[in-house]
Structure formats: structure tokens, C-alpha cells
mmCIF file of C-alpha atoms in Angstrom:
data_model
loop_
_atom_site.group_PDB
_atom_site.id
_atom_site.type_symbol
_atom_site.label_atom_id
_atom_site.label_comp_id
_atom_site.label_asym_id
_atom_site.label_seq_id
_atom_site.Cartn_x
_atom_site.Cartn_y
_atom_site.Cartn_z
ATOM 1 C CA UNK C 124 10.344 -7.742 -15.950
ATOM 2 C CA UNK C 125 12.029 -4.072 -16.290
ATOM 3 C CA UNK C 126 10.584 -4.135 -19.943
ATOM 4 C CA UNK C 127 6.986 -4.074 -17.846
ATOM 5 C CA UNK C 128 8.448 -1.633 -15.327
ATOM 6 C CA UNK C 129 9.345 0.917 -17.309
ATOM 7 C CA UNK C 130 6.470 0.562 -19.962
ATOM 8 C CA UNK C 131 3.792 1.453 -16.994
ATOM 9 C CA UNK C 132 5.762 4.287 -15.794
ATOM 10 C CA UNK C 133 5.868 5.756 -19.322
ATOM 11 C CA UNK C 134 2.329 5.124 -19.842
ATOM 12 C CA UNK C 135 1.220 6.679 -15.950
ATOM 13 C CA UNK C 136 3.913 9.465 -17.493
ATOM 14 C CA UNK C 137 5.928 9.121 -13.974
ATOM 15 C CA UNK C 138 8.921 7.667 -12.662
ATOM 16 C CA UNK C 139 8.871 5.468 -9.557
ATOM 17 C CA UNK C 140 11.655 3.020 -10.246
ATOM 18 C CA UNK C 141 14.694 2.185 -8.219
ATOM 19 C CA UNK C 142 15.168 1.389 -4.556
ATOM 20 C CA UNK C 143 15.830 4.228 -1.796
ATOM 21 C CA UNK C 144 17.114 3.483 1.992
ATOM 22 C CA UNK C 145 18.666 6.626 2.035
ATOM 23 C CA UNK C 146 16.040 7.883 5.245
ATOM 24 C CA UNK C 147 15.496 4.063 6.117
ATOM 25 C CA UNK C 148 16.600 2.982 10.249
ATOM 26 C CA UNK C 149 14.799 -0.043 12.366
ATOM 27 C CA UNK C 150 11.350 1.362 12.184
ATOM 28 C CA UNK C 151 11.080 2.920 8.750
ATOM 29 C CA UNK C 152 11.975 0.716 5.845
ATOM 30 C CA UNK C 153 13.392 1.559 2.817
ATOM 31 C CA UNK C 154 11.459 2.451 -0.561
ATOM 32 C CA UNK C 155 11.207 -0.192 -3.313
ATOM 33 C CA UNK C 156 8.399 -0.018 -5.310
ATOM 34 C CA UNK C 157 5.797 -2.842 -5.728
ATOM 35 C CA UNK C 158 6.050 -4.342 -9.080
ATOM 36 C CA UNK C 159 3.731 -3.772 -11.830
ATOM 37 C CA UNK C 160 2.874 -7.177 -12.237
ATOM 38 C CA UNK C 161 1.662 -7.790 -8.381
ATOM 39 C CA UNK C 162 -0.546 -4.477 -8.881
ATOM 40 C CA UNK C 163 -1.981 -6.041 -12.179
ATOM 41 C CA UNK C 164 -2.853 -8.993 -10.297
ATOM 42 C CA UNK C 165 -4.142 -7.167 -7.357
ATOM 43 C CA UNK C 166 -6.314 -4.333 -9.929
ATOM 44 C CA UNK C 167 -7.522 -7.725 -11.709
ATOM 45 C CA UNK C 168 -9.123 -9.127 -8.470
ATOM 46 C CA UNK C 169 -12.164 -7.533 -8.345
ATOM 47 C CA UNK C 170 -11.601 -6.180 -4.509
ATOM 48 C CA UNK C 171 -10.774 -2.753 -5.564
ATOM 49 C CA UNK C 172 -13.408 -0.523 -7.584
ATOM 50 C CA UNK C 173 -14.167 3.590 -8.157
ATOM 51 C CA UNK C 174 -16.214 3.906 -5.049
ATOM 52 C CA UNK C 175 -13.484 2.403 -3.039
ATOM 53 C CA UNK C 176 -11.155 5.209 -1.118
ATOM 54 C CA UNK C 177 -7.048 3.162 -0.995
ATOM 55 C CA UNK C 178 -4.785 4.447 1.852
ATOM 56 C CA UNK C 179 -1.477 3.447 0.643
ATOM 57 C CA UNK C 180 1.333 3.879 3.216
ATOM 58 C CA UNK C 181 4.663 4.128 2.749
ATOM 59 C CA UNK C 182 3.514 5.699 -0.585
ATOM 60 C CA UNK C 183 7.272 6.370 -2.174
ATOM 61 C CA UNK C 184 6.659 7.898 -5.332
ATOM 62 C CA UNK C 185 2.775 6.911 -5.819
ATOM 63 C CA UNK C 186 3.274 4.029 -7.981
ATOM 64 C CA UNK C 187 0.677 2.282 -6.115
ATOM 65 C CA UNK C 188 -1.320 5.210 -6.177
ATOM 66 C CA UNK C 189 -1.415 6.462 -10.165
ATOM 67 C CA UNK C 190 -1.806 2.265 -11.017
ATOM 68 C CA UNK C 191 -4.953 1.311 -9.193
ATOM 69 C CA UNK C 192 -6.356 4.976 -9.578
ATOM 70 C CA UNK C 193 -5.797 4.356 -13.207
ATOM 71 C CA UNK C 194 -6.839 1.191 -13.394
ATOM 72 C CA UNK C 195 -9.571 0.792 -11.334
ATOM 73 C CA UNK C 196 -10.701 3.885 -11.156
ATOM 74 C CA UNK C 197 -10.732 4.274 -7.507
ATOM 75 C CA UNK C 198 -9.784 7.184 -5.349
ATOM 76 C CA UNK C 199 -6.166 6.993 -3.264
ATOM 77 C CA UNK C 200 -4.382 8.766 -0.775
ATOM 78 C CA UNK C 201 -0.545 8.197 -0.408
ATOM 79 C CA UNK C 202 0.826 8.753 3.108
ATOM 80 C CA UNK C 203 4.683 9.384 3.040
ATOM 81 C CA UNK C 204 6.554 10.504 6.029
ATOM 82 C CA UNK C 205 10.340 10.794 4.196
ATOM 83 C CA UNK C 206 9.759 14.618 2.700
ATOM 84 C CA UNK C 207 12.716 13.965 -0.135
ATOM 85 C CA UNK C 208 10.617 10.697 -1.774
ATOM 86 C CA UNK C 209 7.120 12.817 -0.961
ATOM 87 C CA UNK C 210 8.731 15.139 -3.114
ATOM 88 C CA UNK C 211 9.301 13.203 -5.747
ATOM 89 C CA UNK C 212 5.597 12.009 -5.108
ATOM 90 C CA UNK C 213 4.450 15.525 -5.997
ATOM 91 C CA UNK C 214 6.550 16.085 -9.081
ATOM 92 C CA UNK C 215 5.072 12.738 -10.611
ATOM 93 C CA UNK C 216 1.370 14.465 -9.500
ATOM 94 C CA UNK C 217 1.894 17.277 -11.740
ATOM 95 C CA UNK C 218 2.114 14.972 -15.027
ATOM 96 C CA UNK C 219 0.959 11.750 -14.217
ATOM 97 C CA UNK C 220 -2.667 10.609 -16.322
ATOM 98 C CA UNK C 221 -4.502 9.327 -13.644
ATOM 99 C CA UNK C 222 -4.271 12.496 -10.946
ATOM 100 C CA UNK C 223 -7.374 13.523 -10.425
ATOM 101 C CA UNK C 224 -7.762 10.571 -8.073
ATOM 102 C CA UNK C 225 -4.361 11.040 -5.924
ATOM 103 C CA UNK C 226 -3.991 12.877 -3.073
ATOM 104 C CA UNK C 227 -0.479 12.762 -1.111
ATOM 105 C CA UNK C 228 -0.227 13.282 2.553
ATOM 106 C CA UNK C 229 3.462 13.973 4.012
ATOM 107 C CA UNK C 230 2.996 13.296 7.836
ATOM 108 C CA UNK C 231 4.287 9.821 9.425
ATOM 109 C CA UNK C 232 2.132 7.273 9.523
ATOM 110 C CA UNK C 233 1.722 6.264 13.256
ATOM 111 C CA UNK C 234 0.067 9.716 13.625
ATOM 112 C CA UNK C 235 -2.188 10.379 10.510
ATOM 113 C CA UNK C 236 -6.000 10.497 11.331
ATOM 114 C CA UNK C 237 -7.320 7.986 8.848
ATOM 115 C CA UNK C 238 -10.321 9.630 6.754
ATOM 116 C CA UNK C 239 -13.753 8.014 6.993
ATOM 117 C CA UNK C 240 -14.256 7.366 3.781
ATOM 118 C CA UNK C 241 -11.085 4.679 3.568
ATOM 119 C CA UNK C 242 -12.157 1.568 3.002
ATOM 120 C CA UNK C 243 -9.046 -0.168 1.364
ATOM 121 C CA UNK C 244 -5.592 -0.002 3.191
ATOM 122 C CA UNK C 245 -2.401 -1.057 1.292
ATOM 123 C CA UNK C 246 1.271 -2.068 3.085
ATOM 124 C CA UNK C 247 4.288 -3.293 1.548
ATOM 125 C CA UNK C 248 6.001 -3.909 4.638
ATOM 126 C CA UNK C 249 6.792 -0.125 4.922
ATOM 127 C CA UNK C 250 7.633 0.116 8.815
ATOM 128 C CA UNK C 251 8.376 -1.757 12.105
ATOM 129 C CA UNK C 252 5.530 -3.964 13.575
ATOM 130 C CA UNK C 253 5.663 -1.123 15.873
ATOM 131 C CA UNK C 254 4.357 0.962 13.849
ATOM 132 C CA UNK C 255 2.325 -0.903 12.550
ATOM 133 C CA UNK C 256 0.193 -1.797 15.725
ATOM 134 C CA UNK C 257 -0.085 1.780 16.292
ATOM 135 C CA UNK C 258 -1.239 2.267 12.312
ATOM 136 C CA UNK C 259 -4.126 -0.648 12.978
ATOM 137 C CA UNK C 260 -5.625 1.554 16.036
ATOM 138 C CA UNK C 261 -5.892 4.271 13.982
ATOM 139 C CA UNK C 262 -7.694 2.307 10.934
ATOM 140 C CA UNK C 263 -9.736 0.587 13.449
ATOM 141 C CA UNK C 264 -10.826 4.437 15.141
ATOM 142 C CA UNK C 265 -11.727 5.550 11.769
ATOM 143 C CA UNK C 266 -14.167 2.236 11.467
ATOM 144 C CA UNK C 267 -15.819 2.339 14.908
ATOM 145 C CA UNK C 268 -16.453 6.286 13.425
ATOM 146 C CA UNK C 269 -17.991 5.013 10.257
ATOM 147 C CA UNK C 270 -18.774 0.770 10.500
ATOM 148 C CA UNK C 271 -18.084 -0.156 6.750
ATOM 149 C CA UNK C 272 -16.177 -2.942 5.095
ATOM 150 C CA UNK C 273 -12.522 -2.192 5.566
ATOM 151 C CA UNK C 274 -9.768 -4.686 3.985
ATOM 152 C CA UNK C 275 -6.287 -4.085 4.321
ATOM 153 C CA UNK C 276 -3.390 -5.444 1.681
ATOM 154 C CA UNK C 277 -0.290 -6.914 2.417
ATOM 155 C CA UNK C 278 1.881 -7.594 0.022
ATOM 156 C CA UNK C 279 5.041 -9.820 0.380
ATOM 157 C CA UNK C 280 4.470 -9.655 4.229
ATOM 158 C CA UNK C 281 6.812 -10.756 6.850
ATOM 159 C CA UNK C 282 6.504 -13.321 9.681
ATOM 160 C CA UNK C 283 6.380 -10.549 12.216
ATOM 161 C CA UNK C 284 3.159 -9.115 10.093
ATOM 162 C CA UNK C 285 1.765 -11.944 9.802
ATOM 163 C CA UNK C 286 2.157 -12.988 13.403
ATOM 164 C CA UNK C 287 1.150 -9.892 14.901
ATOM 165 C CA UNK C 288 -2.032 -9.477 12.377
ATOM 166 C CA UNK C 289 -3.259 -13.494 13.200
ATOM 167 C CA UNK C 290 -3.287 -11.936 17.054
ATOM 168 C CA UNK C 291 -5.847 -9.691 16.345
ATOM 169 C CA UNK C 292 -9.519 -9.916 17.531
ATOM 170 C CA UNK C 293 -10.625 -7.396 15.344
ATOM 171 C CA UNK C 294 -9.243 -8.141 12.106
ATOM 172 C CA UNK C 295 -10.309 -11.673 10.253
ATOM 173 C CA UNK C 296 -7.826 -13.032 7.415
ATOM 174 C CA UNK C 297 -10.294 -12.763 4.083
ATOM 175 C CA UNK C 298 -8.221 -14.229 1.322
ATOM 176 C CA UNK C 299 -4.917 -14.023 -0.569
ATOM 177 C CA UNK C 300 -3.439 -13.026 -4.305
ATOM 178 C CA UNK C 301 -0.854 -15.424 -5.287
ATOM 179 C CA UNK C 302 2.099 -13.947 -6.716
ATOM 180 C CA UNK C 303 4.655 -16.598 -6.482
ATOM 181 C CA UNK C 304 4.388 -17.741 -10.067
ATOM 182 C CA UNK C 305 5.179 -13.968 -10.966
ATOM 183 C CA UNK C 306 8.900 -14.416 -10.343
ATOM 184 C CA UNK C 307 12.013 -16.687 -9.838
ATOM 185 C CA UNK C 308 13.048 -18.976 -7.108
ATOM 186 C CA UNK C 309 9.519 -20.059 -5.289
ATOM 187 C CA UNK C 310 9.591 -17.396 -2.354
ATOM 188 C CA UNK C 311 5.975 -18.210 -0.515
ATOM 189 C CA UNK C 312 5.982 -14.508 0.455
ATOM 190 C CA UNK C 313 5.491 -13.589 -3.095
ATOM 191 C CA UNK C 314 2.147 -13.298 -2.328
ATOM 192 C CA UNK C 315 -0.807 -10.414 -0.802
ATOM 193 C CA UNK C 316 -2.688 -11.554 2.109
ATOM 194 C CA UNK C 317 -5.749 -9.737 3.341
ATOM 195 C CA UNK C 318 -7.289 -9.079 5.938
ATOM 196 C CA UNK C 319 -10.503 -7.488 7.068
ATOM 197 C CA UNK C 320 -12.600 -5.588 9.919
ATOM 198 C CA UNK C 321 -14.872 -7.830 11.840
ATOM 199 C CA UNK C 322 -15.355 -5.317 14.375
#
């Protein structure tokens, strides 16, 4: 598993490993990156292409970001509201292969005005439910601006996600990427659920 970590960061020529709660509290959760083999699976579904525009939040250090840019070509924007990991976000911009396509945005995400162009949302349980009711009315503004097919990604989500996301009248769940079978020990949140805009 670290033999895959590392080999994509050498290869997206950027450095996104390791875990950082150094700026984490009861809303804002700490970084950990998504592991390679959970993007591979999500770039391999088919749900993610170059006209698609990916707002990842929580973005850490773009790996996210530089992987399905790379990989499927599409554009992404990485939202990051902790300015010492957004830095770190920037320094793997200047070398990384797959740059053209990545745009960072330091501002927290509660508050960011989602673009109109988004169409593909991406959360690895990066803040409180909270937040992240107040993240969904912004999404949902940017589709009542611009009606298009807008699915959001969950990966490993947690019963207060999932809970709060089944409430909604808006949003529909549209499938899931197992993951389980990627890792040790059977955990049924291995997994990315999605769900989309029914408006």
C-alpha cells in the first residue's frame, strides 16, 4: 500500500503523504489524504471526464486534485481553508505534471461561492455536518444558477453524512464505488457513495 503511495506522488512529482491535525478542532477535521487506490477506483468509473469541472474540499495538498486532473483529464479546483497545508498545495502546483488543470482556492469552505461550471463535488469527511449543510446550500445556489447534472462524492462517509444527506429533498443517492476489498479488516465505510441534484 505505501509502495502505491509513494509511486503516484513521484510520478504527479508532488508530495501529499502523511496525516496533519495540527489546525484540526470539532468542525474542521484533520488532513489525511485519500488513498491512491480509492482515486484509481473512483478515475476508473466512468463518472468523471475532461469536460467535468471537480470541487474538491478540504483539498490538503491536492492529491485529489493532480490524480483525477491527470487521469481523467478533467478540470479541479481545491478549496482549503488551513493557509499552512494550502501552502503546501501551492508548492506541489509549481512542479506537479498535471497543473494546468488545478486551481487552489484558500478561503473556508462554508463561505466560497461555488463556480457555475462545477459539476462534480468531492468530500472526504473534511468538516462538521455543520458545515457541511451550509456547503450543500451553496452547491445547490450555484445549480438553481446554472440547472446541470451535479454529483457529489463521498468517500468513507460517516453516519452523521449519511444521515443528514438521506434527509435531503434535493439531493437523490445515485450509486456507490466499493472500496472495502481495497484494504484490511471489512470496514463497510470503505466505500464512496454518491449523490446527485434532483432539483
Amino acid at each position: 500500500m505505501a509502495d502505491n503511495e509513494n509511486t503516484w506522488d513521484k510520478l504527479l512529482k508532488i508530495k501529499t503523504t502523511g496525516r496533519d491535525d495540527s489546525n484540526s478542532d470539532q468542525y474542521n477535521y484533520p488532513y489525511e489524504p485519500t488513498p491512491y487506490s480509492v482515486l484509481e477506483r473512483l478515475a476508473n468509473s466512468g463518472l468523471i471526464g475532461k469536460k467535468d469541472v471537480v470541487l474538491d474540499y478540504g483539498c490538503g495538498k491536492g492529491r485529489v486534485d493532480f490524480f483525477l486532473s491527470y487521469q481523467t483529464k478533467a478540470n479541479t479546483i481545491g478549496i482549503e481553508y488551513d493557509e499552512r497545508i494550502f501552502k503546501t498545495a501551492l508548492d506541489n502546483h509549481e512542479n506537479a505534471i498535471s497543473k494546468a488543470k488545478v486551481t487552489f482556492v484558500l478561503a473556508k469552505a462554508q463561505e466560497y461561492r461555488v463556480p457555475s461550471e462545477v459539476n462534480r463535488c468531492y468530500f472526504f469527511n473534511p468538516f462538521s455536518v455543520e458545515i457541511l449543510s451550509k456547503v450543500i446550500t451553496r452547491i445547490k445556489e450555484a445549480y438553481y444558477e446554472n440547472p446541470r447534472e451535479v454529483l457529489l462524492f463521498f468517500y468513507y462517509p460517516s453516519v452523521e453524512y449519511i444521515v443528514y444527506l438521506m434527509t435531503l429533498d434535493e439531493l437523490e443517492f445515485y450509486d456507490e464505488i466499493e472500496c472495502e476489498d481495497l484494504f484490511e479488516g471489512n470496514d463497510s465505510r470503505e466505500r464512496i457513495m454518491i449523490f446527485k441534484f434532483n432539483g
